């Protein structure tokens, strides 16, 4: 069971994601501001961060950059913004980008994909040490060039 | 001020107590506080002071002052089932203090056997007790109707003016309206939930200022009475008092500075007096004015708060007075004549002439250190010499020639004919110098006849014996004619030079105007009007499309129009105008200067040809000023365009965010429910459905707001007003907001009139306001919704105790789409307040913010009441 930190300032979405992710076997923590996850990641590192870009206190892109400064935790951006912001978020260090509105299946699939890649250690940088939970076939699947992971 | 009315200002009777009243313009100015301070002063002096009745209205600072004073118990009275505490007159009389404090002189009393508290106070005074009391100006009987007109609130509790006026001392407790408003906002006057429509309206700056003026005037009246009495006793005549307009005349000399300062002092002495400086440019002669001096003096005048003007005129006195009368001047300041005494013998000078003609305008002749240093004016001609000069020349000729004849006849033995002729020639030249060519010609002809008759042999005959003498006389006439022609020409040249100088001066002023920036055009037209003495000056522009039918460019007319001249077809637009009435079309004016599509049109008189040259220059300047202004406007427009573009992008992001966010929640919830293989528990399923439902509601609200906003902006909102009670709407509002968990306090009087409003729209507005208030209220201080009636309006106040909004930002919170970008999720795109105000206005109401006393924001929604309720139902504003 992996720990997922969901950061969004919309209470309804937080609630829906909390229920769904818990039901699919994750431990869910939530935050409605940008500063909380920064502190949280340092104190109790999660396995995955799902992050909204439009936060009331600091911009999501800034949160990504700061997270990346001292942590390799995988980040999936969840935002209504499209276009240039998407590229900027990915360049800042996000692992994937889901545009609102989205189907829950898609989000779950992306969570699985990102988790797999992390398990195979295809990223450098500081990272929480966690034994690879998936099988080697899953690793092979994620590195298969015919199935691009960032297709949205 | 009835010094002799039935309540004769009580001369202080021995044994009667002294009454001191603290008079205030409005509740909250600090009367009770001032009274208590005085009580402490007297206590410190060893007086026996008691508090018979003081209302602190829960104001802690006032209450603190009560601490070490003796407070007498009040009587409790039951009246119509309610309990009141009232001044215990008997108790105070029994206690017999030296000084008693009795608040609120105008208060109605119950059960003391008196109607009003001031009657109780009379009893105390009669018993020899000094009384300190307070009263608000609104309670003074004589001001009752005025106060009602100002505030809309009739006062039932009044005190006769005589009671207050006959007090031994009346002290005004004064505070600036702004300071009182601040005190209100800080919650130092009333608690937030005491503010209702009547009170809110009462404490508007305009009301407070008017009430303050009333209080000051009333007290000034009392002071006046004393002063009048003093004046009568000392035989001082009354002074006059009017609004003054002081005109100072400038010659362009250095003494102008002195005059301006003097005039400014005269203006200063009269509050609100205007200062106008005027310089008369002579149109046909030397002005003697130094442009540099004039422009320096212009700056000086403007620095002193005055205005600078120039008029053109031949007769300085008349031009000055014409200007002064046109400007309704009451005083005219002139410099004493600069000319020396000999010159003053010849003509009385501008000052004397002006004074003689001034009529009702007071003329001040101010001395200065430039007296006697005037420049000599040269003879001048415009079309030759003036008639006056010619007549003068003729007079000189008429006197000089007989005189010469008489003297030379006497001296016939000692002077020969040559000397006679030369002396006559001298006389003719003198006439030419004074009167120009025509008097000189006349003098030459007369002179030749006189010489012939009296000096050329044979004497006393018009025959000439010697050819030699005939030549001499012919030469005399020729020389005289030539000299006078030269003199005349010189005079003409001088006139032309002077005129050129005057024109140059006027034009340099005009050029200066153009450089003065955005107001160049109006200033320039003012100058044109003044310079040429016109009633109006208008700059017209030809509009190719007549204003009646500006069809799209390239449109083919449906039917061939009858052929008209271009001028006929063209409409004219007034670009700028000075004076009234302006001309709407060129042909309405008396003088016109066309430049391309622009026409400078003057109304007043037909301008002589020689003035047109200057006018043309003015017109050119006006066109330059206009183009300059249009260029500046275009430059100013280009800046905001880029800004608008940026704003639009950010706005799109905001709207997109607000639409996507609830959509995302709803979709996430619904897709989660649909995902196969997840065994949802009932609770989870219910919660996901609730989330989807809430999100879709949020989305609906937003879409509704967006649609209504665009309907409002397009003027297509359907308003269906009906009679409706506030309590019919509020429950639905609170339900919609889910306010069951968040408490909202309601304070609606049972007799609150019904509204005439659209129920749906009212609900929307209230939901928005209450929603905002809930969002910004601290958990322990729930928002309050209160209703009250004021005149034919019902005011609903939504009061929150949150952080509040700075007054400077009040206008900003009503601007739609103020939130840009997608960062803030709490406020939406900022449609709420903009929409609420728009809806309120569509229903004939208003929505205004106010400070909540003690901090926070109060939104005041005023809507028309359904019908005028029977009987007066105003709430009275009393202190507390």
PDB file of N, CA and C in Angstrom, chain B residues 529-607:
ATOM      1  N   UNK B 529     -11.838  84.762 -27.513  1.00  0.00           N
ATOM      2  CA  UNK B 529     -13.067  85.463 -27.185  1.00  0.00           C
ATOM      3  C   UNK B 529     -12.747  86.761 -26.453  1.00  0.00           C
ATOM      4  N   UNK B 530     -11.827  86.673 -25.510  1.00  0.00           N
ATOM      5  CA  UNK B 530     -11.465  87.861 -24.738  1.00  0.00           C
ATOM      6  C   UNK B 530     -10.770  88.901 -25.618  1.00  0.00           C
ATOM      7  N   UNK B 531      -9.822  88.415 -26.416  1.00  0.00           N
ATOM      8  CA  UNK B 531      -9.001  89.335 -27.189  1.00  0.00           C
ATOM      9  C   UNK B 531      -9.844  90.141 -28.163  1.00  0.00           C
ATOM     10  N   UNK B 532     -10.796  89.494 -28.798  1.00  0.00           N
ATOM     11  CA  UNK B 532     -11.567  90.197 -29.814  1.00  0.00           C
ATOM     12  C   UNK B 532     -12.924  90.659 -29.294  1.00  0.00           C
ATOM     13  N   UNK B 533     -13.160  90.441 -28.007  1.00  0.00           N
ATOM     14  CA  UNK B 533     -14.396  90.919 -27.416  1.00  0.00           C
ATOM     15  C   UNK B 533     -15.635  90.271 -28.013  1.00  0.00           C
ATOM     16  N   UNK B 534     -15.585  88.957 -28.224  1.00  0.00           N
ATOM     17  CA  UNK B 534     -16.717  88.237 -28.811  1.00  0.00           C
ATOM     18  C   UNK B 534     -17.562  87.603 -27.703  1.00  0.00           C
ATOM     19  N   UNK B 535     -18.800  87.229 -28.039  1.00  0.00           N
ATOM     20  CA  UNK B 535     -19.611  86.543 -27.036  1.00  0.00           C
ATOM     21  C   UNK B 535     -19.299  85.049 -26.994  1.00  0.00           C
ATOM     22  N   UNK B 536     -18.953  84.476 -28.153  1.00  0.00           N
ATOM     23  CA  UNK B 536     -18.572  83.075 -28.102  1.00  0.00           C
ATOM     24  C   UNK B 536     -17.579  82.754 -29.212  1.00  0.00           C
ATOM     25  N   UNK B 537     -16.761  81.772 -28.950  1.00  0.00           N
ATOM     26  CA  UNK B 537     -15.801  81.287 -29.943  1.00  0.00           C
ATOM     27  C   UNK B 537     -15.940  79.778 -30.003  1.00  0.00           C
ATOM     28  N   UNK B 538     -16.120  79.228 -31.183  1.00  0.00           N
ATOM     29  CA  UNK B 538     -16.380  77.798 -31.321  1.00  0.00           C
ATOM     30  C   UNK B 538     -15.449  77.230 -32.387  1.00  0.00           C
ATOM     31  N   UNK B 539     -14.901  76.059 -32.102  1.00  0.00           N
ATOM     32  CA  UNK B 539     -14.132  75.361 -33.120  1.00  0.00           C
ATOM     33  C   UNK B 539     -15.016  74.225 -33.641  1.00  0.00           C
ATOM     34  N   UNK B 540     -15.373  74.310 -34.915  1.00  0.00           N
ATOM     35  CA  UNK B 540     -16.259  73.310 -35.507  1.00  0.00           C
ATOM     36  C   UNK B 540     -15.455  72.386 -36.414  1.00  0.00           C
ATOM     37  N   UNK B 541     -15.895  71.149 -36.486  1.00  0.00           N
ATOM     38  CA  UNK B 541     -15.243  70.219 -37.393  1.00  0.00           C
ATOM     39  C   UNK B 541     -16.298  69.636 -38.326  1.00  0.00           C
ATOM     40  N   UNK B 542     -15.942  69.564 -39.579  1.00  0.00           N
ATOM     41  CA  UNK B 542     -16.878  69.017 -40.553  1.00  0.00           C
ATOM     42  C   UNK B 542     -16.900  67.498 -40.414  1.00  0.00           C
ATOM     43  N   UNK B 543     -18.093  66.973 -40.206  1.00  0.00           N
ATOM     44  CA  UNK B 543     -18.217  65.520 -40.128  1.00  0.00           C
ATOM     45  C   UNK B 543     -18.777  65.055 -41.471  1.00  0.00           C
ATOM     46  N   UNK B 544     -18.057  64.185 -42.172  1.00  0.00           N
ATOM     47  CA  UNK B 544     -18.480  63.800 -43.510  1.00  0.00           C
ATOM     48  C   UNK B 544     -19.802  63.053 -43.494  1.00  0.00           C
ATOM     49  N   UNK B 545     -19.970  62.192 -42.452  1.00  0.00           N
ATOM     50  CA  UNK B 545     -21.253  61.501 -42.324  1.00  0.00           C
ATOM     51  C   UNK B 545     -22.148  62.346 -41.458  1.00  0.00           C
ATOM     52  N   UNK B 546     -23.277  62.759 -41.966  1.00  0.00           N
ATOM     53  CA  UNK B 546     -24.182  63.498 -41.108  1.00  0.00           C
ATOM     54  C   UNK B 546     -24.597  62.613 -39.944  1.00  0.00           C
ATOM     55  N   UNK B 547     -24.752  63.185 -38.754  1.00  0.00           N
ATOM     56  CA  UNK B 547     -25.034  62.365 -37.584  1.00  0.00           C
ATOM     57  C   UNK B 547     -26.321  61.557 -37.698  1.00  0.00           C
ATOM     58  N   UNK B 548     -27.222  61.941 -38.626  1.00  0.00           N
ATOM     59  CA  UNK B 548     -28.497  61.240 -38.732  1.00  0.00           C
ATOM     60  C   UNK B 548     -28.320  59.791 -39.143  1.00  0.00           C
ATOM     61  N   UNK B 549     -27.493  59.521 -40.154  1.00  0.00           N
ATOM     62  CA  UNK B 549     -27.402  58.152 -40.635  1.00  0.00           C
ATOM     63  C   UNK B 549     -25.988  57.711 -40.930  1.00  0.00           C
ATOM     64  N   UNK B 550     -25.222  57.381 -39.921  1.00  0.00           N
ATOM     65  CA  UNK B 550     -23.863  56.949 -40.195  1.00  0.00           C
ATOM     66  C   UNK B 550     -23.844  55.487 -40.631  1.00  0.00           C
ATOM     67  N   UNK B 551     -24.163  55.208 -41.854  1.00  0.00           N
ATOM     68  CA  UNK B 551     -24.223  53.843 -42.360  1.00  0.00           C
ATOM     69  C   UNK B 551     -22.833  53.235 -42.432  1.00  0.00           C
ATOM     70  N   UNK B 552     -22.754  51.925 -42.612  1.00  0.00           N
ATOM     71  CA  UNK B 552     -21.447  51.292 -42.723  1.00  0.00           C
ATOM     72  C   UNK B 552     -20.721  51.812 -43.972  1.00  0.00           C
ATOM     73  N   UNK B 553     -19.401  51.915 -43.909  1.00  0.00           N
ATOM     74  CA  UNK B 553     -18.668  52.441 -45.058  1.00  0.00           C
ATOM     75  C   UNK B 553     -18.881  51.524 -46.265  1.00  0.00           C
ATOM     76  N   UNK B 554     -18.994  52.104 -47.414  1.00  0.00           N
ATOM     77  CA  UNK B 554     -19.126  51.304 -48.624  1.00  0.00           C
ATOM     78  C   UNK B 554     -20.556  50.907 -48.920  1.00  0.00           C
ATOM     79  N   UNK B 555     -21.459  51.317 -48.074  1.00  0.00           N
ATOM     80  CA  UNK B 555     -22.849  50.932 -48.297  1.00  0.00           C
ATOM     81  C   UNK B 555     -23.394  51.707 -49.507  1.00  0.00           C
ATOM     82  N   UNK B 556     -24.065  51.015 -50.369  1.00  0.00           N
ATOM     83  CA  UNK B 556     -24.628  51.670 -51.538  1.00  0.00           C
ATOM     84  C   UNK B 556     -26.000  52.215 -51.158  1.00  0.00           C
ATOM     85  N   UNK B 557     -26.240  53.502 -51.408  1.00  0.00           N
ATOM     86  CA  UNK B 557     -27.556  54.040 -51.055  1.00  0.00           C
ATOM     87  C   UNK B 557     -28.644  53.327 -51.834  1.00  0.00           C
ATOM     88  N   UNK B 558     -29.761  53.041 -51.172  1.00  0.00           N
ATOM     89  CA  UNK B 558     -30.836  52.287 -51.800  1.00  0.00           C
ATOM     90  C   UNK B 558     -31.431  53.059 -52.974  1.00  0.00           C
ATOM     91  N   UNK B 559     -31.601  54.358 -52.799  1.00  0.00           N
ATOM     92  CA  UNK B 559     -32.146  55.165 -53.885  1.00  0.00           C
ATOM     93  C   UNK B 559     -31.176  56.311 -54.143  1.00  0.00           C
ATOM     94  N   UNK B 560     -31.034  56.724 -55.383  1.00  0.00           N
ATOM     95  CA  UNK B 560     -30.125  57.839 -55.661  1.00  0.00           C
ATOM     96  C   UNK B 560     -30.619  59.099 -54.955  1.00  0.00           C
ATOM     97  N   UNK B 561     -29.722  59.683 -54.172  1.00  0.00           N
ATOM     98  CA  UNK B 561     -30.127  60.858 -53.420  1.00  0.00           C
ATOM     99  C   UNK B 561     -30.051  62.081 -54.316  1.00  0.00           C
ATOM    100  N   UNK B 562     -30.909  63.056 -54.064  1.00  0.00           N
ATOM    101  CA  UNK B 562     -30.800  64.290 -54.831  1.00  0.00           C
ATOM    102  C   UNK B 562     -29.436  64.928 -54.576  1.00  0.00           C
ATOM    103  N   UNK B 563     -28.873  65.498 -55.627  1.00  0.00           N
ATOM    104  CA  UNK B 563     -27.525  66.034 -55.499  1.00  0.00           C
ATOM    105  C   UNK B 563     -27.553  67.309 -54.657  1.00  0.00           C
ATOM    106  N   UNK B 564     -26.726  67.298 -53.612  1.00  0.00           N
ATOM    107  CA  UNK B 564     -26.650  68.479 -52.760  1.00  0.00           C
ATOM    108  C   UNK B 564     -25.192  68.901 -52.695  1.00  0.00           C
ATOM    109  N   UNK B 565     -25.002  70.123 -52.262  1.00  0.00           N
ATOM    110  CA  UNK B 565     -23.621  70.589 -52.155  1.00  0.00           C
ATOM    111  C   UNK B 565     -22.951  69.875 -50.982  1.00  0.00           C
ATOM    112  N   UNK B 566     -21.635  69.863 -51.026  1.00  0.00           N
ATOM    113  CA  UNK B 566     -20.890  69.157 -49.991  1.00  0.00           C
ATOM    114  C   UNK B 566     -21.196  69.748 -48.619  1.00  0.00           C
ATOM    115  N   UNK B 567     -21.296  71.073 -48.584  1.00  0.00           N
ATOM    116  CA  UNK B 567     -21.528  71.740 -47.299  1.00  0.00           C
ATOM    117  C   UNK B 567     -22.892  71.357 -46.737  1.00  0.00           C
ATOM    118  N   UNK B 568     -23.834  71.131 -47.652  1.00  0.00           N
ATOM    119  CA  UNK B 568     -25.166  70.755 -47.239  1.00  0.00           C
ATOM    120  C   UNK B 568     -25.180  69.402 -46.562  1.00  0.00           C
ATOM    121  N   UNK B 569     -24.476  68.488 -47.225  1.00  0.00           N
ATOM    122  CA  UNK B 569     -24.475  67.120 -46.735  1.00  0.00           C
ATOM    123  C   UNK B 569     -23.723  66.994 -45.412  1.00  0.00           C
ATOM    124  N   UNK B 570     -22.694  67.827 -45.297  1.00  0.00           N
ATOM    125  CA  UNK B 570     -21.813  67.629 -44.155  1.00  0.00           C
ATOM    126  C   UNK B 570     -22.484  68.077 -42.863  1.00  0.00           C
ATOM    127  N   UNK B 571     -22.288  67.303 -41.815  1.00  0.00           N
ATOM    128  CA  UNK B 571     -22.703  67.743 -40.495  1.00  0.00           C
ATOM    129  C   UNK B 571     -21.520  68.436 -39.834  1.00  0.00           C
ATOM    130  N   UNK B 572     -21.785  69.135 -38.785  1.00  0.00           N
ATOM    131  CA  UNK B 572     -20.709  69.813 -38.065  1.00  0.00           C
ATOM    132  C   UNK B 572     -20.720  69.352 -36.630  1.00  0.00           C
ATOM    133  N   UNK B 573     -19.551  69.115 -36.107  1.00  0.00           N
ATOM    134  CA  UNK B 573     -19.476  68.786 -34.694  1.00  0.00           C
ATOM    135  C   UNK B 573     -18.689  69.876 -33.989  1.00  0.00           C
ATOM    136  N   UNK B 574     -19.130  70.207 -32.792  1.00  0.00           N
ATOM    137  CA  UNK B 574     -18.431  71.215 -31.994  1.00  0.00           C
ATOM    138  C   UNK B 574     -17.265  70.523 -31.289  1.00  0.00           C
ATOM    139  N   UNK B 575     -16.047  70.941 -31.640  1.00  0.00           N
ATOM    140  CA  UNK B 575     -14.870  70.336 -31.016  1.00  0.00           C
ATOM    141  C   UNK B 575     -14.622  70.980 -29.661  1.00  0.00           C
ATOM    142  N   UNK B 576     -14.710  72.295 -29.633  1.00  0.00           N
ATOM    143  CA  UNK B 576     -14.510  73.017 -28.374  1.00  0.00           C
ATOM    144  C   UNK B 576     -15.198  74.351 -28.511  1.00  0.00           C
ATOM    145  N   UNK B 577     -15.619  74.911 -27.393  1.00  0.00           N
ATOM    146  CA  UNK B 577     -16.302  76.192 -27.445  1.00  0.00           C
ATOM    147  C   UNK B 577     -16.008  76.967 -26.182  1.00  0.00           C
ATOM    148  N   UNK B 578     -16.076  78.284 -26.330  1.00  0.00           N
ATOM    149  CA  UNK B 578     -15.926  79.149 -25.167  1.00  0.00           C
ATOM    150  C   UNK B 578     -17.017  80.202 -25.262  1.00  0.00           C
ATOM    151  N   UNK B 579     -17.666  80.477 -24.166  1.00  0.00           N
ATOM    152  CA  UNK B 579     -18.729  81.471 -24.155  1.00  0.00           C
ATOM    153  C   UNK B 579     -20.032  80.878 -24.659  1.00  0.00           C
ATOM    154  N   UNK B 580     -21.123  81.577 -24.403  1.00  0.00           N
ATOM    155  CA  UNK B 580     -22.436  81.088 -24.844  1.00  0.00           C
ATOM    156  C   UNK B 580     -23.138  82.169 -25.654  1.00  0.00           C
ATOM    157  N   UNK B 581     -23.996  81.813 -26.595  1.00  0.00           N
ATOM    158  CA  UNK B 581     -24.198  80.438 -27.071  1.00  0.00           C
ATOM    159  C   UNK B 581     -23.150  80.082 -28.123  1.00  0.00           C
ATOM    160  N   UNK B 582     -22.644  78.843 -28.105  1.00  0.00           N
ATOM    161  CA  UNK B 582     -21.705  78.442 -29.151  1.00  0.00           C
ATOM    162  C   UNK B 582     -22.438  78.303 -30.492  1.00  0.00           C
ATOM    163  N   UNK B 583     -21.687  78.296 -31.566  1.00  0.00           N
ATOM    164  CA  UNK B 583     -22.294  78.142 -32.890  1.00  0.00           C
ATOM    165  C   UNK B 583     -22.292  76.668 -33.272  1.00  0.00           C
ATOM    166  N   UNK B 584     -23.410  76.181 -33.767  1.00  0.00           N
ATOM    167  CA  UNK B 584     -23.485  74.784 -34.183  1.00  0.00           C
ATOM    168  C   UNK B 584     -23.070  74.631 -35.645  1.00  0.00           C
ATOM    169  N   UNK B 585     -23.197  75.704 -36.417  1.00  0.00           N
ATOM    170  CA  UNK B 585     -22.813  75.669 -37.815  1.00  0.00           C
ATOM    171  C   UNK B 585     -22.064  76.956 -38.131  1.00  0.00           C
ATOM    172  N   UNK B 586     -21.181  76.914 -39.116  1.00  0.00           N
ATOM    173  CA  UNK B 586     -20.358  78.100 -39.405  1.00  0.00           C
ATOM    174  C   UNK B 586     -21.199  79.337 -39.715  1.00  0.00           C
ATOM    175  N   UNK B 587     -22.331  79.142 -40.407  1.00  0.00           N
ATOM    176  CA  UNK B 587     -23.077  80.323 -40.834  1.00  0.00           C
ATOM    177  C   UNK B 587     -23.768  81.035 -39.676  1.00  0.00           C
ATOM    178  N   UNK B 588     -23.772  80.400 -38.497  1.00  0.00           N
ATOM    179  CA  UNK B 588     -24.393  81.072 -37.354  1.00  0.00           C
ATOM    180  C   UNK B 588     -23.499  82.152 -36.759  1.00  0.00           C
ATOM    181  N   UNK B 589     -22.217  82.107 -37.098  1.00  0.00           N
ATOM    182  CA  UNK B 589     -21.288  83.055 -36.497  1.00  0.00           C
ATOM    183  C   UNK B 589     -21.182  84.329 -37.313  1.00  0.00           C
ATOM    184  N   UNK B 590     -20.505  85.309 -36.744  1.00  0.00           N
ATOM    185  CA  UNK B 590     -20.313  86.569 -37.445  1.00  0.00           C
ATOM    186  C   UNK B 590     -18.962  86.612 -38.147  1.00  0.00           C
ATOM    187  N   UNK B 591     -18.016  85.851 -37.651  1.00  0.00           N
ATOM    188  CA  UNK B 591     -16.689  85.816 -38.242  1.00  0.00           C
ATOM    189  C   UNK B 591     -16.241  84.363 -38.288  1.00  0.00           C
ATOM    190  N   UNK B 592     -15.585  83.988 -39.376  1.00  0.00           N
ATOM    191  CA  UNK B 592     -15.270  82.575 -39.540  1.00  0.00           C
ATOM    192  C   UNK B 592     -13.885  82.444 -40.164  1.00  0.00           C
ATOM    193  N   UNK B 593     -13.090  81.534 -39.652  1.00  0.00           N
ATOM    194  CA  UNK B 593     -11.789  81.245 -40.270  1.00  0.00           C
ATOM    195  C   UNK B 593     -11.731  79.754 -40.558  1.00  0.00           C
ATOM    196  N   UNK B 594     -11.732  79.344 -41.818  1.00  0.00           N
ATOM    197  CA  UNK B 594     -11.644  77.913 -42.114  1.00  0.00           C
ATOM    198  C   UNK B 594     -10.198  77.447 -42.235  1.00  0.00           C
ATOM    199  N   UNK B 595      -9.905  76.302 -41.647  1.00  0.00           N
ATOM    200  CA  UNK B 595      -8.615  75.644 -41.879  1.00  0.00           C
ATOM    201  C   UNK B 595      -8.939  74.176 -42.134  1.00  0.00           C
ATOM    202  N   UNK B 596      -8.754  73.719 -43.338  1.00  0.00           N
ATOM    203  CA  UNK B 596      -9.135  72.356 -43.726  1.00  0.00           C
ATOM    204  C   UNK B 596     -10.585  72.083 -43.313  1.00  0.00           C
ATOM    205  N   UNK B 597     -10.743  71.033 -42.502  1.00  0.00           N
ATOM    206  CA  UNK B 597     -12.087  70.663 -42.094  1.00  0.00           C
ATOM    207  C   UNK B 597     -12.520  71.375 -40.823  1.00  0.00           C
ATOM    208  N   UNK B 598     -11.634  72.187 -40.306  1.00  0.00           N
ATOM    209  CA  UNK B 598     -11.950  72.862 -39.046  1.00  0.00           C
ATOM    210  C   UNK B 598     -12.276  74.321 -39.311  1.00  0.00           C
ATOM    211  N   UNK B 599     -13.277  74.816 -38.640  1.00  0.00           N
ATOM    212  CA  UNK B 599     -13.638  76.217 -38.775  1.00  0.00           C
ATOM    213  C   UNK B 599     -13.672  76.850 -37.394  1.00  0.00           C
ATOM    214  N   UNK B 600     -12.972  77.977 -37.288  1.00  0.00           N
ATOM    215  CA  UNK B 600     -13.051  78.742 -36.048  1.00  0.00           C
ATOM    216  C   UNK B 600     -14.123  79.801 -36.265  1.00  0.00           C
ATOM    217  N   UNK B 601     -15.200  79.721 -35.496  1.00  0.00           N
ATOM    218  CA  UNK B 601     -16.349  80.593 -35.720  1.00  0.00           C
ATOM    219  C   UNK B 601     -16.568  81.457 -34.486  1.00  0.00           C
ATOM    220  N   UNK B 602     -16.660  82.777 -34.731  1.00  0.00           N
ATOM    221  CA  UNK B 602     -16.857  83.710 -33.625  1.00  0.00           C
ATOM    222  C   UNK B 602     -18.236  84.338 -33.741  1.00  0.00           C
ATOM    223  N   UNK B 603     -18.854  84.554 -32.620  1.00  0.00           N
ATOM    224  CA  UNK B 603     -20.143  85.216 -32.603  1.00  0.00           C
ATOM    225  C   UNK B 603     -19.989  86.487 -31.772  1.00  0.00           C
ATOM    226  N   UNK B 604     -20.562  87.555 -32.212  1.00  0.00           N
ATOM    227  CA  UNK B 604     -20.476  88.797 -31.444  1.00  0.00           C
ATOM    228  C   UNK B 604     -20.462  90.003 -32.357  1.00  0.00           C
ATOM    229  N   UNK B 605     -19.473  90.061 -33.242  1.00  0.00           N
ATOM    230  CA  UNK B 605     -19.456  91.186 -34.181  1.00  0.00           C
ATOM    231  C   UNK B 605     -18.631  90.759 -35.381  1.00  0.00           C
ATOM    232  N   UNK B 606     -18.774  91.497 -36.460  1.00  0.00           N
ATOM    233  CA  UNK B 606     -17.976  91.219 -37.647  1.00  0.00           C
ATOM    234  C   UNK B 606     -16.600  91.829 -37.419  1.00  0.00           C
ATOM    235  N   UNK B 607     -15.584  91.018 -37.577  1.00  0.00           N
ATOM    236  CA  UNK B 607     -14.245  91.463 -37.243  1.00  0.00           C
ATOM    237  C   UNK B 607     -13.680  92.313 -38.373  1.00  0.00           C
TER     238      UNK B 607
END
